[in-house]
Tab-separated table of C-alpha atoms (C1' of nucleotides) in Angstrom:
chain	number	residue	atom	x	y	z
A	1	MET	CA	50.185	68.450	63.381
A	2	ILE	CA	49.150	66.861	66.619
A	3	LYS	CA	50.780	63.623	67.863
A	4	ASP	CA	48.484	61.074	69.499
A	5	LYS	CA	49.850	61.203	73.008
A	6	PHE	CA	51.461	57.971	73.982
A	7	ALA	CA	50.598	55.886	70.955
A	8	ASP	CA	54.085	54.713	70.084
A	9	VAL	CA	56.356	56.112	72.676
A	10	VAL	CA	60.070	55.421	72.571
A	11	THR	CA	60.978	55.154	68.937
A	12	PRO	CA	58.322	53.721	66.644
A	13	PRO	CA	60.511	51.326	64.530
A	14	PRO	CA	62.604	49.558	67.129
A	15	GLY	CA	64.263	47.226	64.664
A	16	GLU	CA	66.291	49.716	62.672
A	17	GLU	CA	69.778	50.402	63.864
A	18	ALA	CA	69.784	54.226	63.679
A	19	ASP	CA	66.876	55.644	61.818
A	20	ILE	CA	66.885	59.363	61.856
A	21	GLY	CA	63.746	59.785	59.774
A	22	GLU	CA	62.847	62.937	57.873
A	23	ILE	CA	66.035	64.774	58.735
A	24	ASN	CA	67.888	62.155	56.750
A	25	GLY	CA	67.170	63.980	53.518
A	26	ILE	CA	68.854	67.195	54.621
A	27	LEU	CA	72.162	67.716	52.835
A	28	GLY	CA	73.535	70.014	55.552
A	29	PHE	CA	72.917	67.311	58.095
A	30	HIS	CA	74.993	64.804	56.197
A	31	ILE	CA	77.835	67.254	55.721
A	32	ARG	CA	77.837	67.736	59.503
A	33	LEU	CA	77.913	63.969	60.083
A	34	ALA	CA	80.578	63.330	57.527
A	35	HIS	CA	82.680	66.154	59.053
A	36	GLY	CA	82.109	64.760	62.510
A	37	ALA	CA	83.273	61.271	61.389
A	38	CYS	CA	86.362	62.759	59.759
A	39	LEU	CA	87.190	64.883	62.740
A	40	ARG	CA	86.928	61.869	65.088
A	41	HIS	CA	89.167	59.755	62.877
A	42	PHE	CA	91.594	62.616	62.438
A	43	THR	CA	91.799	63.223	66.165
A	44	GLU	CA	92.512	59.542	66.731
A	45	THR	CA	95.159	59.481	64.038
A	46	PHE	CA	96.832	62.543	65.514
A	47	THR	CA	96.678	61.723	69.233
A	48	GLU	CA	100.393	60.888	69.294
A	49	LEU	CA	101.380	63.985	67.389
A	50	ASP	CA	99.068	66.070	69.513
A	51	LEU	CA	97.893	68.267	66.624
A	52	THR	CA	94.465	69.395	65.537
A	53	GLN	CA	93.139	69.797	62.004
A	54	LYS	CA	93.496	73.544	62.156
A	55	GLN	CA	97.035	73.340	63.498
A	56	VAL	CA	98.136	71.005	60.699
A	57	SER	CA	96.542	73.244	58.156
A	58	VAL	CA	98.399	76.242	59.510
A	59	LEU	CA	101.789	74.456	59.587
A	60	TRP	CA	101.205	73.246	56.054
A	61	LEU	CA	100.303	76.691	54.762
A	62	VAL	CA	103.162	78.409	56.537
A	63	ASP	CA	105.484	75.870	54.927
A	64	ASP	CA	104.019	76.516	51.511
A	65	HIS	CA	104.180	80.266	51.994
A	66	PRO	CA	107.082	81.147	54.279
A	67	GLY	CA	106.707	84.678	55.635
A	68	ILE	CA	102.955	84.672	55.250
A	69	ALA	CA	101.015	87.186	57.421
A	70	GLN	CA	98.431	86.110	59.913
A	71	THR	CA	95.639	87.891	58.096
A	72	ASP	CA	96.541	86.225	54.820
A	73	LEU	CA	96.591	82.867	56.534
A	74	ALA	CA	93.211	83.611	58.157
A	75	GLN	CA	91.642	84.405	54.789
A	76	ARG	CA	92.906	81.232	53.186
A	77	LEU	CA	91.551	79.056	55.982
A	78	ARG	CA	88.420	81.100	56.567
A	79	MET	CA	89.163	82.045	60.068
A	80	ASP	CA	89.010	85.388	61.813
A	81	ARG	CA	92.016	87.137	63.296
A	82	ALA	CA	91.237	86.250	66.894
A	83	THR	CA	90.907	82.571	66.107
A	84	THR	CA	94.137	82.618	64.132
A	85	MET	CA	95.921	84.258	67.006
A	86	ALA	CA	94.970	81.511	69.372
A	87	ILE	CA	96.169	78.814	66.994
A	88	ILE	CA	99.422	80.558	66.143
A	89	ASN	CA	100.024	81.115	69.879
A	90	ARG	CA	99.662	77.374	70.551
A	91	LEU	CA	101.968	76.502	67.742
A	92	GLN	CA	104.526	79.048	68.836
A	93	ALA	CA	104.348	77.764	72.424
A	94	LYS	CA	105.444	74.391	70.998
A	95	HIS	CA	108.271	76.070	69.056
A	96	TYR	CA	106.849	74.900	65.764
A	97	LEU	CA	106.866	78.376	64.214
A	98	ARG	CA	108.036	81.887	64.916
A	99	ARG	CA	106.825	85.427	64.251
A	100	ASP	CA	109.107	87.892	62.635
A	101	ARG	CA	108.147	91.461	62.250
A	102	SER	CA	107.776	92.038	58.551
A	103	ALA	CA	110.359	94.329	56.980
A	104	GLU	CA	108.064	95.907	54.388
A	105	ASP	CA	105.027	96.298	56.615
A	106	GLY	CA	105.579	96.928	60.297
A	107	ARG	CA	102.081	95.851	61.143
A	108	LYS	CA	102.464	92.390	59.763
A	109	GLN	CA	103.941	89.377	61.397
A	110	ALA	CA	105.905	87.135	59.024
A	111	LEU	CA	105.452	83.491	59.968
A	112	PHE	CA	108.153	80.886	59.522
A	113	LEU	CA	108.424	77.261	60.519
A	114	GLU	CA	111.079	76.379	63.034
A	115	PRO	CA	113.057	73.189	62.474
A	116	GLU	CA	110.844	71.392	64.967
A	117	GLY	CA	107.864	72.553	63.010
A	118	GLN	CA	109.330	71.234	59.763
A	119	ALA	CA	109.934	67.852	61.342
A	120	MET	CA	106.468	67.717	62.831
A	121	LEU	CA	104.909	68.713	59.535
A	122	SER	CA	106.738	65.855	57.790
A	123	ARG	CA	105.303	63.412	60.317
A	124	ALA	CA	101.889	65.095	60.021
A	125	LYS	CA	101.858	64.714	56.286
A	126	PHE	CA	102.506	61.030	56.643
A	127	ALA	CA	99.681	60.725	59.153
A	128	ILE	CA	97.429	62.671	56.823
A	129	GLY	CA	98.126	60.057	54.280
A	130	GLU	CA	96.682	57.379	56.545
A	131	HIS	CA	93.763	59.532	57.430
A	132	GLU	CA	93.007	60.291	53.824
A	133	ALA	CA	93.099	56.607	52.981
A	134	TRP	CA	90.422	56.093	55.654
A	135	VAL	CA	88.209	58.897	54.283
A	136	LYS	CA	88.528	57.461	50.846
A	137	ARG	CA	88.102	53.857	51.962
A	138	HIS	CA	84.772	53.413	50.098
A	139	PHE	CA	85.649	55.588	47.087
A	140	SER	CA	87.079	54.992	43.727
A	141	ASP	CA	89.504	57.573	42.305
A	142	LYS	CA	86.751	58.932	40.103
A	143	GLU	CA	84.412	59.293	43.003
A	144	VAL	CA	87.046	61.165	45.035
A	145	LYS	CA	87.540	63.607	42.183
A	146	LEU	CA	83.820	64.056	41.901
A	147	LEU	CA	83.272	64.555	45.601
A	148	LEU	CA	86.153	67.079	45.735
A	149	GLU	CA	84.573	69.017	42.934
A	150	LEU	CA	81.141	69.051	44.559
A	151	LEU	CA	82.466	70.073	47.967
A	152	ALA	CA	84.459	72.916	46.388
A	153	ARG	CA	81.231	74.312	44.979
A	154	ILE	CA	79.882	74.682	48.497
A	155	HIS	CA	82.770	76.529	50.056
A	156	GLU	CA	84.026	78.621	47.204
B	1	MET	CA	113.479	68.877	51.637
B	2	ILE	CA	115.280	72.160	52.203
B	3	LYS	CA	113.820	75.507	51.242
B	4	ASP	CA	116.171	78.050	49.770
B	5	LYS	CA	116.017	80.575	52.533
B	6	PHE	CA	114.356	83.831	51.411
B	7	ALA	CA	114.036	83.050	47.721
B	8	ASP	CA	110.350	83.791	47.378
B	9	VAL	CA	109.187	84.944	50.714
B	10	VAL	CA	105.555	85.995	51.262
B	11	THR	CA	103.477	83.823	48.953
B	12	PRO	CA	105.050	82.860	45.635
B	13	PRO	CA	102.157	83.419	43.266
B	14	PRO	CA	100.814	86.717	44.326
B	15	GLY	CA	98.156	86.949	41.671
B	16	GLU	CA	95.818	84.167	42.786
B	17	GLU	CA	92.973	85.002	45.142
B	18	ALA	CA	93.409	82.317	47.742
B	19	ASP	CA	95.728	79.587	46.601
B	20	ILE	CA	96.233	76.972	49.203
B	21	GLY	CA	98.662	74.834	47.235
B	22	GLU	CA	99.319	71.188	47.814
B	23	ILE	CA	96.823	70.866	50.619
B	24	ASN	CA	94.125	71.577	48.093
B	25	GLY	CA	94.123	67.916	47.009
B	26	ILE	CA	93.213	66.645	50.483
B	27	LEU	CA	89.622	65.434	50.636
B	28	GLY	CA	89.383	65.852	54.394
B	29	PHE	CA	90.414	69.436	54.045
B	30	HIS	CA	87.562	70.177	51.675
B	31	ILE	CA	85.081	68.471	53.903
B	32	ARG	CA	86.248	70.768	56.694
B	33	LEU	CA	85.911	73.851	54.523
B	34	ALA	CA	82.477	72.830	53.212
B	35	HIS	CA	81.340	72.192	56.750
B	36	GLY	CA	82.725	75.519	57.903
B	37	ALA	CA	80.898	77.305	55.138
B	38	CYS	CA	77.625	75.526	55.941
B	39	LEU	CA	78.011	76.229	59.629
B	40	ARG	CA	78.567	79.917	59.024
B	41	HIS	CA	75.509	80.185	56.776
B	42	PHE	CA	73.440	78.141	59.205
B	43	THR	CA	74.427	80.347	62.086
B	44	GLU	CA	73.469	83.473	60.132
B	45	THR	CA	70.116	81.967	59.117
B	46	PHE	CA	69.397	81.042	62.725
B	47	THR	CA	70.530	84.182	64.594
B	48	GLU	CA	66.912	85.237	65.105
B	49	LEU	CA	65.781	81.813	66.279
B	50	ASP	CA	68.901	81.516	68.452
B	51	LEU	CA	69.426	77.806	67.712
B	52	THR	CA	72.531	75.873	66.779
B	53	GLN	CA	72.718	72.976	64.325
B	54	LYS	CA	72.915	70.476	67.151
B	55	GLN	CA	69.950	71.940	68.953
B	56	VAL	CA	67.743	71.832	65.830
B	57	SER	CA	68.800	68.236	65.149
B	58	VAL	CA	67.821	67.281	68.709
B	59	LEU	CA	64.432	69.066	68.557
B	60	TRP	CA	63.796	67.375	65.204
B	61	LEU	CA	64.625	63.896	66.496
B	62	VAL	CA	62.627	64.292	69.678
B	63	ASP	CA	59.688	65.288	67.587
B	64	ASP	CA	60.115	62.259	65.348
B	65	HIS	CA	60.606	59.927	68.310
B	66	PRO	CA	58.604	61.211	71.297
B	67	GLY	CA	59.835	59.610	74.501
B	68	ILE	CA	63.300	58.902	73.077
B	69	ALA	CA	66.040	58.361	75.630
B	70	GLN	CA	69.166	60.558	75.779
B	71	THR	CA	71.503	57.657	74.936
B	72	ASP	CA	69.459	56.706	71.901
B	73	LEU	CA	69.496	60.324	70.831
B	74	ALA	CA	73.252	60.460	71.302
B	75	GLN	CA	73.812	57.389	69.150
B	76	ARG	CA	71.739	58.658	66.295
B	77	LEU	CA	73.568	62.005	66.239
B	78	ARG	CA	76.981	60.570	67.086
B	79	MET	CA	77.492	62.391	70.278
B	80	ASP	CA	78.526	61.121	73.703
B	81	ARG	CA	76.379	61.254	76.756
B	82	ALA	CA	78.069	64.266	78.285
B	83	THR	CA	77.691	66.388	75.201
B	84	THR	CA	74.048	65.346	74.833
B	85	MET	CA	73.407	66.386	78.433
B	86	ALA	CA	74.707	69.870	77.802
B	87	ILE	CA	72.532	70.308	74.728
B	88	ILE	CA	69.432	68.912	76.390
B	89	ASN	CA	70.074	71.182	79.407
B	90	ARG	CA	70.072	74.254	77.129
B	91	LEU	CA	66.928	73.213	75.359
B	92	GLN	CA	65.178	72.462	78.627
B	93	ALA	CA	66.269	75.881	80.025
B	94	LYS	CA	64.390	77.434	77.111
B	95	HIS	CA	61.392	75.224	77.884
B	96	TYR	CA	61.555	73.607	74.425
B	97	LEU	CA	61.466	70.069	75.818
B	98	ARG	CA	61.067	68.195	79.095
B	99	ARG	CA	62.495	65.064	80.738
B	100	ASP	CA	60.109	62.466	82.036
B	101	ARG	CA	61.407	59.481	83.980
B	102	SER	CA	60.732	56.439	81.791
B	103	ALA	CA	58.124	54.011	83.130
B	104	GLU	CA	59.769	50.827	81.805
B	105	ASP	CA	63.370	51.676	82.584
B	106	GLY	CA	64.029	53.822	85.637
B	107	ARG	CA	67.431	54.775	84.344
B	108	LYS	CA	66.148	56.409	81.227
B	109	GLN	CA	64.806	59.879	80.676
B	110	ALA	CA	61.969	60.094	78.167
B	111	LEU	CA	62.215	63.285	76.122
B	112	PHE	CA	59.208	65.179	74.859
B	113	LEU	CA	58.760	68.516	73.096
B	114	GLU	CA	56.928	71.206	74.955
B	115	PRO	CA	54.438	73.307	72.943
B	116	GLU	CA	57.095	76.067	72.742
B	117	GLY	CA	59.484	73.530	71.329
B	118	GLN	CA	56.930	72.363	68.779
B	119	ALA	CA	56.403	75.947	67.669
B	120	MET	CA	60.109	76.652	67.515
B	121	LEU	CA	60.715	73.486	65.515
B	122	SER	CA	58.156	74.516	62.950
B	123	ARG	CA	59.934	77.839	62.453
B	124	ALA	CA	63.281	76.024	62.432
B	125	LYS	CA	62.156	73.677	59.704
B	126	PHE	CA	61.168	76.645	57.619
B	127	ALA	CA	64.576	78.216	58.171
B	128	ILE	CA	66.251	74.945	57.298
B	129	GLY	CA	64.468	75.138	53.966
B	130	GLU	CA	66.209	78.436	53.231
B	131	HIS	CA	69.511	77.144	54.452
B	132	GLU	CA	69.257	73.999	52.360
B	133	ALA	CA	68.464	76.047	49.289
B	134	TRP	CA	71.720	77.934	49.887
B	135	VAL	CA	73.718	74.737	50.294
B	136	LYS	CA	72.243	73.342	47.101
B	137	ARG	CA	72.585	76.657	45.211
B	138	HIS	CA	75.070	75.279	42.733
B	139	PHE	CA	73.679	71.687	42.479
B	140	SER	CA	71.157	69.974	40.302
B	141	ASP	CA	68.803	67.443	41.940
B	142	LYS	CA	70.887	64.661	40.542
B	143	GLU	CA	74.062	66.109	42.034
B	144	VAL	CA	72.365	66.551	45.426
B	145	LYS	CA	71.392	62.909	45.429
B	146	LEU	CA	74.863	61.863	44.439
B	147	LEU	CA	76.536	64.009	47.081
B	148	LEU	CA	74.201	62.757	49.692
B	149	GLU	CA	75.113	59.160	48.799
B	150	LEU	CA	78.828	59.855	48.821
B	151	LEU	CA	78.731	61.647	52.169
B	152	ALA	CA	76.759	58.824	53.718
B	153	ARG	CA	79.532	56.430	52.795
B	154	ILE	CA	81.952	58.423	54.928
B	155	HIS	CA	79.921	58.597	58.123
B	156	GLU	CA	78.143	55.240	58.047
C	1	DG	C1'	67.285	35.503	95.448
C	2	DC	C1'	71.910	37.560	95.615
C	3	DG	C1'	75.800	39.823	93.948
C	4	DC	C1'	78.267	41.604	90.192
C	5	DA	C1'	78.390	43.810	85.794
C	6	DA	C1'	76.415	46.861	82.394
C	7	DT	C1'	73.527	50.830	81.316
C	8	DT	C1'	71.952	55.498	81.927
C	9	DG	C1'	72.138	59.854	83.535
C	10	DT	C1'	74.676	63.321	85.870
C	11	DT	C1'	78.526	66.404	87.334
C	12	DA	C1'	82.922	68.443	86.912
C	13	DG	C1'	86.923	69.869	84.512
C	14	DT	C1'	89.747	70.494	80.350
C	15	DC	C1'	90.383	71.996	75.673
C	16	DA	C1'	89.815	73.812	70.794
C	17	DA	C1'	87.439	76.781	68.013
C	18	DC	C1'	84.510	80.680	67.059
C	19	DC	C1'	82.725	85.306	67.722
C	20	DA	C1'	82.494	90.037	69.284
C	21	DT	C1'	84.693	93.851	71.188
C	22	DA	C1'	88.085	97.072	72.173
C	23	DC	C1'	92.733	98.806	71.844
C	24	DA	C1'	97.569	100.010	69.986
C	25	DA	C1'	100.792	100.423	66.367
C	26	DA	C1'	101.779	101.002	61.665
C	27	DA	C1'	100.470	102.247	57.014
C	28	DC	C1'	97.906	104.653	53.835
C	29	DT	C1'	95.306	108.752	52.051
C	30	DA	C1'	93.053	112.924	51.473
D	1	DT	C1'	99.247	116.789	58.920
D	2	DA	C1'	94.994	114.570	60.319
D	3	DG	C1'	91.956	110.976	59.767
D	4	DT	C1'	91.035	106.338	58.169
D	5	DT	C1'	92.274	101.636	57.356
D	6	DT	C1'	94.862	97.589	58.254
D	7	DT	C1'	97.053	94.347	61.344
D	8	DG	C1'	97.952	92.242	65.429
D	9	DT	C1'	96.636	91.731	70.314
D	10	DA	C1'	94.025	91.065	74.580
D	11	DT	C1'	89.703	89.666	76.765
D	12	DG	C1'	85.499	87.377	77.655
D	13	DG	C1'	81.678	84.461	76.426
D	14	DT	C1'	79.453	80.457	73.920
D	15	DT	C1'	79.398	76.001	71.825
D	16	DG	C1'	80.873	71.520	71.380
D	17	DA	C1'	83.833	67.383	72.491
D	18	DC	C1'	86.172	64.485	75.546
D	19	DT	C1'	87.504	62.248	80.096
D	20	DA	C1'	86.770	60.673	84.620
D	21	DA	C1'	84.150	59.842	88.349
D	22	DC	C1'	79.741	58.783	90.709
D	23	DA	C1'	74.771	57.216	91.762
D	24	DA	C1'	70.739	54.896	90.445
D	25	DT	C1'	68.697	51.322	87.950
D	26	DT	C1'	68.594	47.222	85.422
D	27	DG	C1'	70.018	42.666	83.913
D	28	DC	C1'	72.644	38.505	84.193
D	29	DG	C1'	75.079	34.484	86.129
D	30	DC	C1'	75.307	31.619	89.787
DNA sequence: GCGCAATTGTTAGTCAACCATACAAAACTA
DNA sequence: TAGTTTTGTATGGTTGACTAACAATTGCGC
């Protein structure tokens, strides 16, 4: 398909606010945009707490499963070991959690929240509430449930 | 809330395959997981072409809007100017597009695809087809439409 | 027209996340 | 016991996002 050189240079329909044309029908593109919007809002919400999505997820999971090993954590959050390491290191540097050598398996590190981590997680869960309210701002309860179910089909 | 120390250390329900507990009800968490899954599959699909999601989006948009300025591009894809720069630089280094100084506005750079970029975009669109089929693998047409509409509400 | 403000692109630096690779220690297995 | 697998670790590279600063250009108010 050949474009006629300079026919309508600089965005054909100048009225629209943000037309993205053909690509607009691509599902993966909208997942990316929605994720980007969520990430931006999350980051804003968590500037004070100075935590990322991944870090909150890790704190949350370690709290739910005290003594969990890094590999187990990585599988549940779909990360590889190296990435998990980096995140755990950062959280440990802030004294939010600690590594204990596992008694049963000398290779494993058992992860536990420190009191500071517990406290931070509580604050984080509160902030998550705000953030979730924003994500759901245009949804009914039924739509949230539906969206949850659809998204799960993608990543399961 | 105080946990009874070592009551059920190392993951309470050991049978489940990847229980993530309470956090499972968080919508933002599932958006993140779905996006992660998409990104992984996309990256796999595009290893040969050596293109990222962002790069494909940019090529696509420049093709749809020849002569588009970087700022306009950035707005449509929800990126800032600095990030856009980095991506454009990479694409230009591969000779997929070029910057022309805009005639009407000396500040703007008019972006155009080079023939190599056109060719690569064609291949990319084909690969996108495969990728989209994967994303939609568990969805009916009706569900795709619904999901698209719900996601748009988040990022609009 | 002149000067100031806004826009656009650019550069530089920081950071989080991801991936690949290689290595060491511990556990498991044949 | 010897070899393999698992787990954590260290290292380096890539991508993307953000901030701050700066120069060139444009546009606006006076």
